[in-house]
mmCIF file of C-alpha atoms and ligand atoms in Angstrom:
data_model
loop_
_atom_site.group_PDB
_atom_site.id
_atom_site.type_symbol
_atom_site.label_atom_id
_atom_site.label_comp_id
_atom_site.label_asym_id
_atom_site.label_seq_id
_atom_site.Cartn_x
_atom_site.Cartn_y
_atom_site.Cartn_z
ATOM 1 C CA UNK A 57 -14.784 49.019 35.865
ATOM 2 C CA UNK A 58 -14.996 46.354 33.163
ATOM 3 C CA UNK A 59 -13.309 47.134 29.844
ATOM 4 C CA UNK A 60 -15.450 47.981 26.854
ATOM 5 C CA UNK A 61 -16.260 45.106 24.572
ATOM 6 C CA UNK A 62 -15.008 45.430 21.000
ATOM 7 C CA UNK A 63 -17.914 43.925 19.091
ATOM 8 C CA UNK A 64 -16.258 42.267 16.088
ATOM 9 C CA UNK A 65 -19.567 41.016 14.724
ATOM 10 C CA UNK A 66 -21.079 44.506 14.626
ATOM 11 C CA UNK A 67 -17.940 46.144 13.212
ATOM 12 C CA UNK A 68 -17.695 43.376 10.591
ATOM 13 C CA UNK A 69 -21.314 44.057 9.581
ATOM 14 C CA UNK A 70 -20.312 47.660 8.805
ATOM 15 C CA UNK A 71 -17.390 46.465 6.674
ATOM 16 C CA UNK A 72 -19.624 44.034 4.795
ATOM 17 C CA UNK A 73 -22.068 46.826 4.043
ATOM 18 C CA UNK A 74 -19.245 48.955 2.715
ATOM 19 C CA UNK A 75 -18.029 46.030 0.555
ATOM 20 C CA UNK A 76 -21.566 45.411 -0.757
ATOM 21 C CA UNK A 77 -21.671 49.065 -1.878
ATOM 22 C CA UNK A 78 -18.317 48.709 -3.626
ATOM 23 C CA UNK A 79 -19.341 45.483 -5.379
ATOM 24 C CA UNK A 80 -22.595 47.112 -6.546
ATOM 25 C CA UNK A 81 -20.628 50.073 -7.911
ATOM 26 C CA UNK A 82 -18.375 47.663 -9.843
ATOM 27 C CA UNK A 83 -21.432 45.805 -11.176
ATOM 28 C CA UNK A 84 -22.889 49.104 -12.378
ATOM 29 C CA UNK A 85 -19.763 49.439 -14.552
ATOM 30 C CA UNK A 86 -20.154 45.829 -15.743
ATOM 31 C CA UNK A 87 -17.219 44.665 -13.618
ATOM 32 C CA UNK A 88 -17.584 41.415 -11.748
ATOM 33 C CA UNK A 89 -16.040 40.503 -8.422
ATOM 34 C CA UNK A 90 -15.450 36.764 -8.175
ATOM 35 C CA UNK A 91 -13.591 34.820 -5.497
ATOM 36 C CA UNK A 92 -12.289 31.375 -6.452
ATOM 37 C CA UNK A 93 -11.575 29.163 -3.443
ATOM 38 C CA UNK A 94 -9.421 26.094 -3.849
ATOM 39 C CA UNK A 95 -10.380 23.227 -1.548
ATOM 40 C CA UNK A 96 -8.198 20.126 -1.726
ATOM 41 C CA UNK A 97 -9.526 16.923 -0.166
ATOM 42 C CA UNK A 98 -12.936 16.516 1.362
ATOM 43 C CA UNK A 99 -13.020 17.016 5.140
ATOM 44 C CA UNK A 100 -16.482 17.896 6.520
ATOM 45 C CA UNK A 101 -14.958 20.941 8.307
ATOM 46 C CA UNK A 102 -13.472 22.237 5.047
ATOM 47 C CA UNK A 103 -16.782 21.744 3.233
ATOM 48 C CA UNK A 104 -18.705 23.562 5.961
ATOM 49 C CA UNK A 105 -16.220 26.434 5.961
ATOM 50 C CA UNK A 106 -16.518 26.747 2.168
ATOM 51 C CA UNK A 107 -20.308 26.761 2.462
ATOM 52 C CA UNK A 108 -20.174 29.608 4.999
ATOM 53 C CA UNK A 109 -17.736 31.470 2.806
ATOM 54 C CA UNK A 110 -20.046 31.126 -0.203
ATOM 55 C CA UNK A 111 -22.854 32.565 1.921
ATOM 56 C CA UNK A 112 -20.692 35.488 3.136
ATOM 57 C CA UNK A 113 -19.701 36.301 -0.466
ATOM 58 C CA UNK A 114 -23.293 35.978 -1.718
ATOM 59 C CA UNK A 115 -24.509 38.384 0.978
ATOM 60 C CA UNK A 116 -22.319 41.185 -0.407
ATOM 61 C CA UNK A 117 -22.790 40.326 -4.096
ATOM 62 C CA UNK A 118 -19.390 38.638 -4.619
ATOM 63 C CA UNK A 119 -19.553 35.612 -6.927
ATOM 64 C CA UNK A 120 -18.081 32.504 -5.330
ATOM 65 C CA UNK A 121 -16.463 29.701 -7.276
ATOM 66 C CA UNK A 122 -15.462 26.620 -5.317
ATOM 67 C CA UNK A 123 -12.725 24.621 -7.028
ATOM 68 C CA UNK A 124 -12.659 21.205 -5.406
ATOM 69 C CA UNK A 125 -9.684 18.917 -5.985
ATOM 70 C CA UNK A 126 -9.297 15.351 -4.774
ATOM 71 C CA UNK A 127 -7.264 14.494 -1.680
ATOM 72 C CA UNK A 128 -4.756 12.727 -3.988
ATOM 73 C CA UNK A 129 -3.949 15.893 -5.955
ATOM 74 C CA UNK A 130 -0.228 16.272 -6.690
ATOM 75 C CA UNK A 131 1.710 19.504 -6.233
ATOM 76 C CA UNK A 132 1.924 19.841 -10.051
ATOM 77 C CA UNK A 133 -1.849 19.484 -10.415
ATOM 78 C CA UNK A 134 -2.473 22.039 -7.658
ATOM 79 C CA UNK A 135 -0.058 24.491 -9.314
ATOM 80 C CA UNK A 136 -1.830 23.974 -12.644
ATOM 81 C CA UNK A 137 -5.188 24.691 -10.983
ATOM 82 C CA UNK A 138 -3.833 27.961 -9.557
ATOM 83 C CA UNK A 139 -2.308 28.903 -12.911
ATOM 84 C CA UNK A 140 -5.686 28.375 -14.593
ATOM 85 C CA UNK A 141 -7.346 30.680 -12.046
ATOM 86 C CA UNK A 142 -4.541 33.237 -12.425
ATOM 87 C CA UNK A 143 -5.207 33.289 -16.176
ATOM 88 C CA UNK A 144 -9.012 33.344 -15.933
ATOM 89 C CA UNK A 145 -10.202 36.926 -16.530
ATOM 90 C CA UNK A 146 -13.532 36.151 -14.814
ATOM 91 C CA UNK A 147 -11.761 35.377 -11.528
ATOM 92 C CA UNK A 148 -10.678 38.468 -9.580
ATOM 93 C CA UNK A 149 -9.626 36.858 -6.286
ATOM 94 C CA UNK A 150 -8.133 33.502 -5.285
ATOM 95 C CA UNK A 151 -7.790 31.802 -1.914
ATOM 96 C CA UNK A 152 -6.463 28.455 -0.789
ATOM 97 C CA UNK A 153 -8.217 26.549 1.985
ATOM 98 C CA UNK A 154 -5.849 25.194 4.644
ATOM 99 C CA UNK A 155 -4.902 22.685 5.897
ATOM 100 C CA UNK A 156 -3.813 20.825 2.784
ATOM 101 C CA UNK A 157 -3.120 17.080 2.414
ATOM 102 C CA UNK A 158 0.412 16.166 3.523
ATOM 103 C CA UNK A 159 1.810 15.735 -0.018
ATOM 104 C CA UNK A 160 1.200 19.417 -0.850
ATOM 105 C CA UNK A 161 3.446 22.379 -0.052
ATOM 106 C CA UNK A 162 1.189 25.254 1.000
ATOM 107 C CA UNK A 163 3.847 27.960 0.846
ATOM 108 C CA UNK A 164 4.830 27.100 -2.717
ATOM 109 C CA UNK A 165 1.165 27.251 -3.734
ATOM 110 C CA UNK A 166 0.629 30.582 -2.007
ATOM 111 C CA UNK A 167 3.683 31.935 -3.864
ATOM 112 C CA UNK A 168 1.984 30.872 -7.093
ATOM 113 C CA UNK A 169 -1.175 32.969 -6.631
ATOM 114 C CA UNK A 170 -1.081 36.155 -8.727
ATOM 115 C CA UNK A 171 -0.288 38.896 -6.135
ATOM 116 C CA UNK A 172 -3.103 41.044 -7.544
ATOM 117 C CA UNK A 173 -5.619 38.208 -7.052
ATOM 118 C CA UNK A 174 -4.257 37.226 -3.639
ATOM 119 C CA UNK A 175 -7.439 37.760 -1.579
ATOM 120 C CA UNK A 176 -5.852 36.461 1.631
ATOM 121 C CA UNK A 177 -2.720 38.572 1.277
ATOM 122 C CA UNK A 178 -0.459 35.537 1.717
ATOM 123 C CA UNK A 179 1.820 35.908 -1.307
ATOM 124 C CA UNK A 180 5.280 37.091 -0.127
ATOM 125 C CA UNK A 181 5.114 39.909 -2.687
ATOM 126 C CA UNK A 182 2.187 41.354 -0.749
ATOM 127 C CA UNK A 183 3.938 40.899 2.609
ATOM 128 C CA UNK A 184 6.916 42.689 1.038
ATOM 129 C CA UNK A 185 4.719 45.646 0.080
ATOM 130 C CA UNK A 186 3.635 45.897 3.724
ATOM 131 C CA UNK A 187 7.304 46.042 4.772
ATOM 132 C CA UNK A 188 7.857 48.968 2.409
ATOM 133 C CA UNK A 189 4.759 50.770 3.716
ATOM 134 C CA UNK A 190 3.048 50.342 0.332
ATOM 135 C CA UNK A 191 0.370 47.851 1.278
ATOM 136 C CA UNK A 192 -1.588 46.492 -1.693
ATOM 137 C CA UNK A 193 -3.337 43.543 -0.058
ATOM 138 C CA UNK A 194 -2.409 42.533 3.502
ATOM 139 C CA UNK A 195 -3.212 39.292 5.366
ATOM 140 C CA UNK A 196 -6.861 39.290 6.479
ATOM 141 C CA UNK A 197 -6.266 38.555 10.174
ATOM 142 C CA UNK A 198 -3.713 41.352 10.499
ATOM 143 C CA UNK A 199 -6.090 43.792 8.795
ATOM 144 C CA UNK A 200 -8.880 42.618 11.095
ATOM 145 C CA UNK A 201 -6.750 43.291 14.182
ATOM 146 C CA UNK A 202 -5.859 46.762 12.963
ATOM 147 C CA UNK A 203 -9.496 47.663 12.231
ATOM 148 C CA UNK A 204 -10.596 46.461 15.665
ATOM 149 C CA UNK A 205 -7.920 48.597 17.336
ATOM 150 C CA UNK A 206 -8.986 51.574 15.190
ATOM 151 C CA UNK A 207 -12.581 51.126 16.340
ATOM 152 C CA UNK A 208 -11.531 51.959 19.915
ATOM 153 C CA UNK A 209 -10.242 55.401 18.915
ATOM 154 C CA UNK A 210 -6.978 54.685 20.773
ATOM 155 C CA UNK A 211 -4.059 56.143 18.835
ATOM 156 C CA UNK A 212 -1.266 53.807 17.784
ATOM 157 C CA UNK A 213 1.229 56.599 17.231
ATOM 158 C CA UNK A 214 3.978 56.069 19.784
ATOM 159 C CA UNK A 215 1.936 53.429 21.612
ATOM 160 C CA UNK A 216 3.657 50.412 23.172
ATOM 161 C CA UNK A 217 2.240 47.451 21.236
ATOM 162 C CA UNK A 218 3.082 43.885 22.217
ATOM 163 C CA UNK A 219 2.217 41.037 19.857
ATOM 164 C CA UNK A 220 2.352 37.551 21.368
ATOM 165 C CA UNK A 221 2.820 34.857 18.715
ATOM 166 C CA UNK A 222 5.034 35.266 15.660
ATOM 167 C CA UNK A 223 3.537 33.105 12.906
ATOM 168 C CA UNK A 224 3.600 34.094 9.244
ATOM 169 C CA UNK A 225 -0.201 34.133 9.082
ATOM 170 C CA UNK A 226 -0.890 36.144 12.243
ATOM 171 C CA UNK A 227 1.779 37.566 14.584
ATOM 172 C CA UNK A 228 4.428 38.715 12.083
ATOM 173 C CA UNK A 229 2.086 40.572 9.687
ATOM 174 C CA UNK A 230 0.198 42.050 12.658
ATOM 175 C CA UNK A 231 3.441 43.479 14.048
ATOM 176 C CA UNK A 232 4.352 44.906 10.618
ATOM 177 C CA UNK A 233 1.019 46.701 10.279
ATOM 178 C CA UNK A 234 1.314 48.072 13.832
ATOM 179 C CA UNK A 235 4.825 49.346 13.113
ATOM 180 C CA UNK A 236 3.503 50.971 9.934
ATOM 181 C CA UNK A 237 1.040 52.852 12.170
ATOM 182 C CA UNK A 238 4.000 54.170 14.218
ATOM 183 C CA UNK A 239 3.507 51.964 17.276
ATOM 184 C CA UNK A 240 6.593 50.740 19.137
ATOM 185 C CA UNK A 241 6.257 47.013 18.585
ATOM 186 C CA UNK A 242 7.528 44.086 20.658
ATOM 187 C CA UNK A 243 7.081 40.665 19.062
ATOM 188 C CA UNK A 244 7.012 37.767 21.538
ATOM 189 C CA UNK A 245 7.184 34.054 20.770
ATOM 190 C CA UNK A 246 7.968 30.672 22.248
ATOM 191 C CA UNK A 247 11.526 31.658 23.168
ATOM 192 C CA UNK A 248 10.593 34.974 24.838
ATOM 193 C CA UNK A 249 12.191 34.879 28.308
ATOM 194 C CA UNK A 250 9.759 36.993 30.302
ATOM 195 C CA UNK A 251 6.435 37.274 28.506
ATOM 196 C CA UNK A 252 4.723 39.167 31.327
ATOM 197 C CA UNK A 253 7.368 41.902 31.300
ATOM 198 C CA UNK A 254 6.417 42.665 27.685
ATOM 199 C CA UNK A 255 2.662 42.101 27.871
ATOM 200 C CA UNK A 256 2.091 44.030 31.104
ATOM 201 C CA UNK A 257 3.585 47.262 29.779
ATOM 202 C CA UNK A 258 1.638 47.247 26.506
ATOM 203 C CA UNK A 259 -0.903 49.928 25.653
ATOM 204 C CA UNK A 260 -2.065 47.534 22.946
ATOM 205 C CA UNK A 261 -1.739 43.781 23.464
ATOM 206 C CA UNK A 262 -2.430 41.361 20.610
ATOM 207 C CA UNK A 263 -2.358 37.651 21.415
ATOM 208 C CA UNK A 264 -2.164 35.058 18.616
ATOM 209 C CA UNK A 265 -0.788 31.822 20.025
ATOM 210 C CA UNK A 266 -3.444 29.105 20.358
ATOM 211 C CA UNK A 267 -3.095 28.447 24.100
ATOM 212 C CA UNK A 268 -6.200 29.011 26.237
ATOM 213 C CA UNK A 269 -5.568 31.012 29.409
ATOM 214 C CA UNK A 270 -2.078 32.128 28.327
ATOM 215 C CA UNK A 271 -2.831 35.737 29.259
ATOM 216 C CA UNK A 272 -4.314 36.416 32.687
ATOM 217 C CA UNK A 273 -5.131 39.540 34.696
ATOM 218 C CA UNK A 274 -1.550 40.133 35.877
ATOM 219 C CA UNK A 275 -0.232 39.975 32.314
ATOM 220 C CA UNK A 276 -2.156 43.060 31.228
ATOM 221 C CA UNK A 277 -1.712 46.753 31.890
ATOM 222 C CA UNK A 278 -4.635 48.719 33.384
ATOM 223 C CA UNK A 279 -6.660 50.286 30.561
ATOM 224 C CA UNK A 280 -4.922 48.381 27.732
ATOM 225 C CA UNK A 281 -6.531 47.470 24.418
ATOM 226 C CA UNK A 282 -6.532 43.649 24.302
ATOM 227 C CA UNK A 283 -7.093 41.835 21.011
ATOM 228 C CA UNK A 284 -7.444 38.058 21.276
ATOM 229 C CA UNK A 285 -6.768 36.261 17.977
ATOM 230 C CA UNK A 286 -6.638 32.763 19.495
ATOM 231 C CA UNK A 287 -9.286 30.182 18.707
ATOM 232 C CA UNK A 288 -9.290 27.135 20.977
ATOM 233 C CA UNK A 289 -11.882 24.413 21.508
ATOM 234 C CA UNK A 290 -11.876 23.467 25.180
ATOM 235 C CA UNK A 291 -13.759 20.837 27.145
ATOM 236 C CA UNK A 292 -15.921 22.130 30.002
ATOM 237 C CA UNK A 293 -16.665 20.430 33.323
ATOM 238 C CA UNK A 294 -19.946 18.985 31.975
ATOM 239 C CA UNK A 295 -18.105 17.442 28.995
ATOM 240 C CA UNK A 296 -19.432 19.923 26.422
ATOM 241 C CA UNK A 297 -17.021 21.927 24.288
ATOM 242 C CA UNK A 298 -16.744 25.654 23.833
ATOM 243 C CA UNK A 299 -14.580 28.072 21.864
ATOM 244 C CA UNK A 300 -12.270 30.385 23.802
ATOM 245 C CA UNK A 301 -9.332 32.607 22.964
ATOM 246 C CA UNK A 302 -5.853 32.822 24.494
ATOM 247 C CA UNK A 303 -6.898 35.473 27.025
ATOM 248 C CA UNK A 304 -8.707 34.723 30.273
ATOM 249 C CA UNK A 305 -11.589 36.948 29.187
ATOM 250 C CA UNK A 306 -13.513 37.482 32.451
ATOM 251 C CA UNK A 307 -10.423 38.262 34.531
ATOM 252 C CA UNK A 308 -8.735 40.480 31.942
ATOM 253 C CA UNK A 309 -11.906 42.396 31.093
ATOM 254 C CA UNK A 310 -11.877 43.791 34.650
ATOM 255 C CA UNK A 311 -8.582 45.495 33.962
ATOM 256 C CA UNK A 312 -8.496 46.212 30.214
ATOM 257 C CA UNK A 313 -9.775 49.404 28.609
ATOM 258 C CA UNK A 314 -11.081 47.504 25.575
ATOM 259 C CA UNK A 315 -11.202 43.789 24.834
ATOM 260 C CA UNK A 316 -12.361 41.482 22.029
ATOM 261 C CA UNK A 317 -14.493 38.445 22.899
ATOM 262 C CA UNK A 318 -13.945 34.960 21.447
ATOM 263 C CA UNK A 319 -16.057 34.128 19.553
ATOM 264 C CA UNK A 320 -17.350 37.407 18.130
ATOM 265 C CA UNK A 321 -14.107 39.411 17.940
ATOM 266 C CA UNK A 322 -11.309 38.839 15.431
ATOM 267 C CA UNK A 323 -13.040 35.851 13.743
ATOM 268 C CA UNK A 324 -15.969 37.635 12.047
ATOM 269 C CA UNK A 325 -13.736 40.578 11.253
ATOM 270 C CA UNK A 326 -11.238 38.309 9.439
ATOM 271 C CA UNK A 327 -14.036 37.031 7.189
ATOM 272 C CA UNK A 328 -15.104 40.629 6.491
ATOM 273 C CA UNK A 329 -11.517 41.559 5.600
ATOM 274 C CA UNK A 330 -11.350 38.651 3.125
ATOM 275 C CA UNK A 331 -14.387 40.171 1.404
ATOM 276 C CA UNK A 332 -12.798 43.614 1.496
ATOM 277 C CA UNK A 333 -9.546 42.230 0.061
ATOM 278 C CA UNK A 334 -11.521 40.474 -2.691
ATOM 279 C CA UNK A 335 -13.101 43.782 -3.678
ATOM 280 C CA UNK A 336 -9.691 45.436 -3.523
ATOM 281 C CA UNK A 337 -8.216 42.773 -5.841
ATOM 282 C CA UNK A 338 -11.000 43.384 -8.350
ATOM 283 C CA UNK A 339 -10.391 47.169 -8.216
ATOM 284 C CA UNK A 340 -6.629 46.723 -8.620
ATOM 285 C CA UNK A 341 -7.133 44.440 -11.640
ATOM 286 C CA UNK A 342 -9.571 46.904 -13.145
ATOM 287 C CA UNK A 343 -7.106 49.750 -12.759
ATOM 288 C CA UNK A 344 -4.353 47.893 -14.627
ATOM 289 C CA UNK A 345 -6.506 46.318 -17.363
HETATM 290 P P1 NAD B 515 1.109 29.028 15.075
HETATM 291 O O1 NAD B 515 1.095 27.745 15.852
HETATM 292 O O2 NAD B 515 1.541 29.035 13.655
HETATM 293 O O3 NAD B 515 2.012 30.075 15.851
HETATM 294 C C1 NAD B 515 1.952 30.224 17.240
HETATM 295 C C2 NAD B 515 2.961 31.252 17.688
HETATM 296 O O4 NAD B 515 2.862 31.384 19.098
HETATM 297 C C3 NAD B 515 4.419 30.894 17.385
HETATM 298 O O5 NAD B 515 5.077 32.048 16.901
HETATM 299 C C4 NAD B 515 4.996 30.497 18.741
HETATM 300 O O6 NAD B 515 6.384 30.838 18.877
HETATM 301 C C5 NAD B 515 4.156 31.333 19.680
HETATM 302 N N1 NAD B 515 4.046 30.758 21.023
HETATM 303 C C6 NAD B 515 3.749 29.481 21.364
HETATM 304 N N2 NAD B 515 3.722 29.354 22.706
HETATM 305 C C7 NAD B 515 4.008 30.562 23.215
HETATM 306 C C8 NAD B 515 4.139 31.060 24.534
HETATM 307 N N3 NAD B 515 3.954 30.273 25.587
HETATM 308 N N4 NAD B 515 4.449 32.370 24.688
HETATM 309 C C9 NAD B 515 4.622 33.177 23.626
HETATM 310 N N5 NAD B 515 4.503 32.771 22.354
HETATM 311 C C10 NAD B 515 4.198 31.473 22.143
HETATM 312 O O7 NAD B 515 -0.367 29.605 15.234
HETATM 313 P P2 NAD B 515 -1.194 30.654 14.305
HETATM 314 O O8 NAD B 515 -1.563 30.006 13.020
HETATM 315 O O9 NAD B 515 -0.513 31.981 14.305
HETATM 316 O O10 NAD B 515 -2.510 30.758 15.186
HETATM 317 C C11 NAD B 515 -2.487 31.231 16.516
HETATM 318 C C12 NAD B 515 -3.885 31.226 17.074
HETATM 319 O O11 NAD B 515 -4.670 32.173 16.348
HETATM 320 C C13 NAD B 515 -4.615 29.874 16.912
HETATM 321 O O12 NAD B 515 -5.484 29.707 18.011
HETATM 322 C C14 NAD B 515 -5.439 30.076 15.641
HETATM 323 O O13 NAD B 515 -6.579 29.262 15.611
HETATM 324 C C15 NAD B 515 -5.790 31.544 15.769
HETATM 325 N N6 NAD B 515 -6.055 32.212 14.496
HETATM 326 C C16 NAD B 515 -7.207 32.927 14.412
HETATM 327 C C17 NAD B 515 -7.517 33.628 13.263
HETATM 328 C C18 NAD B 515 -8.778 34.423 13.207
HETATM 329 O O14 NAD B 515 -9.177 34.847 12.160
HETATM 330 N N7 NAD B 515 -9.417 34.694 14.329
HETATM 331 C C19 NAD B 515 -6.639 33.588 12.180
HETATM 332 C C20 NAD B 515 -5.434 32.873 12.302
HETATM 333 C C21 NAD B 515 -5.151 32.189 13.473
#
């Protein structure tokens, strides 16, 4: 029997509704929720993404402020821009669009964002809080993965969870949040000797690598929860392009208990978690002001 589809779009809609309620409650107390997004350089993809983000914020009542800097911006100028947003009482959340032009150091800029305004949860202070089990604001993709697993009703306590991919933005924070939920976590990466040995015994398998078809039917345990974070544009036989994940969806769905589609799984949920984090930032700031 085919595994149940985890409908990220529908679950994200529920989160957005919840966020809209929270933003309205803040507004009723004359508190604004405003996300400032820093976009450096002018690629069409970046502009389109910012436009979609503005729409997503507008839909839940979050004010959106796009701060556009030229592609020639120096590190000093980018730091100054972040410092201005950190000091602006009207701004309650800040995010930095990636990728950045080559002359800029993304990590240094992420370090600079006030941890309380860190809507993407990328400041190391916030990652550190996750390590200590005192999460303030966690990375959006990791939160999205956790919410999607929760939606299945499968308990993480004592579960074997394998995370494939160990980046700072996806795999590592995902494995931290899973460990916080009392799963037994295995983190696999490029140097893992026998990936299948780890993936095929997982009750919960999260794949965040960026390689289409990396996980096939034999790599998955019968009845597992499979969360596909990967986003890959692939060329089809007729020359057109489509977006797929890292998991061979049709083959794995036959065996999995639950599975996320790509698109329509982790992607929309990550956007919803950015909105939720933005509301959380505003509430945290309110509680300390
Ligand atoms: P990355 O390139 O920074 O990291 C990839 C990781 O995969 C590394 O840890 C590497 O060691 C590991 N890896 C590479 N080949 C492997 C293999 N054969 N076996 C096991 N591990 C292997 O990538 P990233 O930024 O973490 O992104 C990963 C994928 O997730 C990409 O497709 C990206 O587009 C997608 N992504 C999606 C979202 C979302 O919201 N849906 C968010 C972030 C990233």
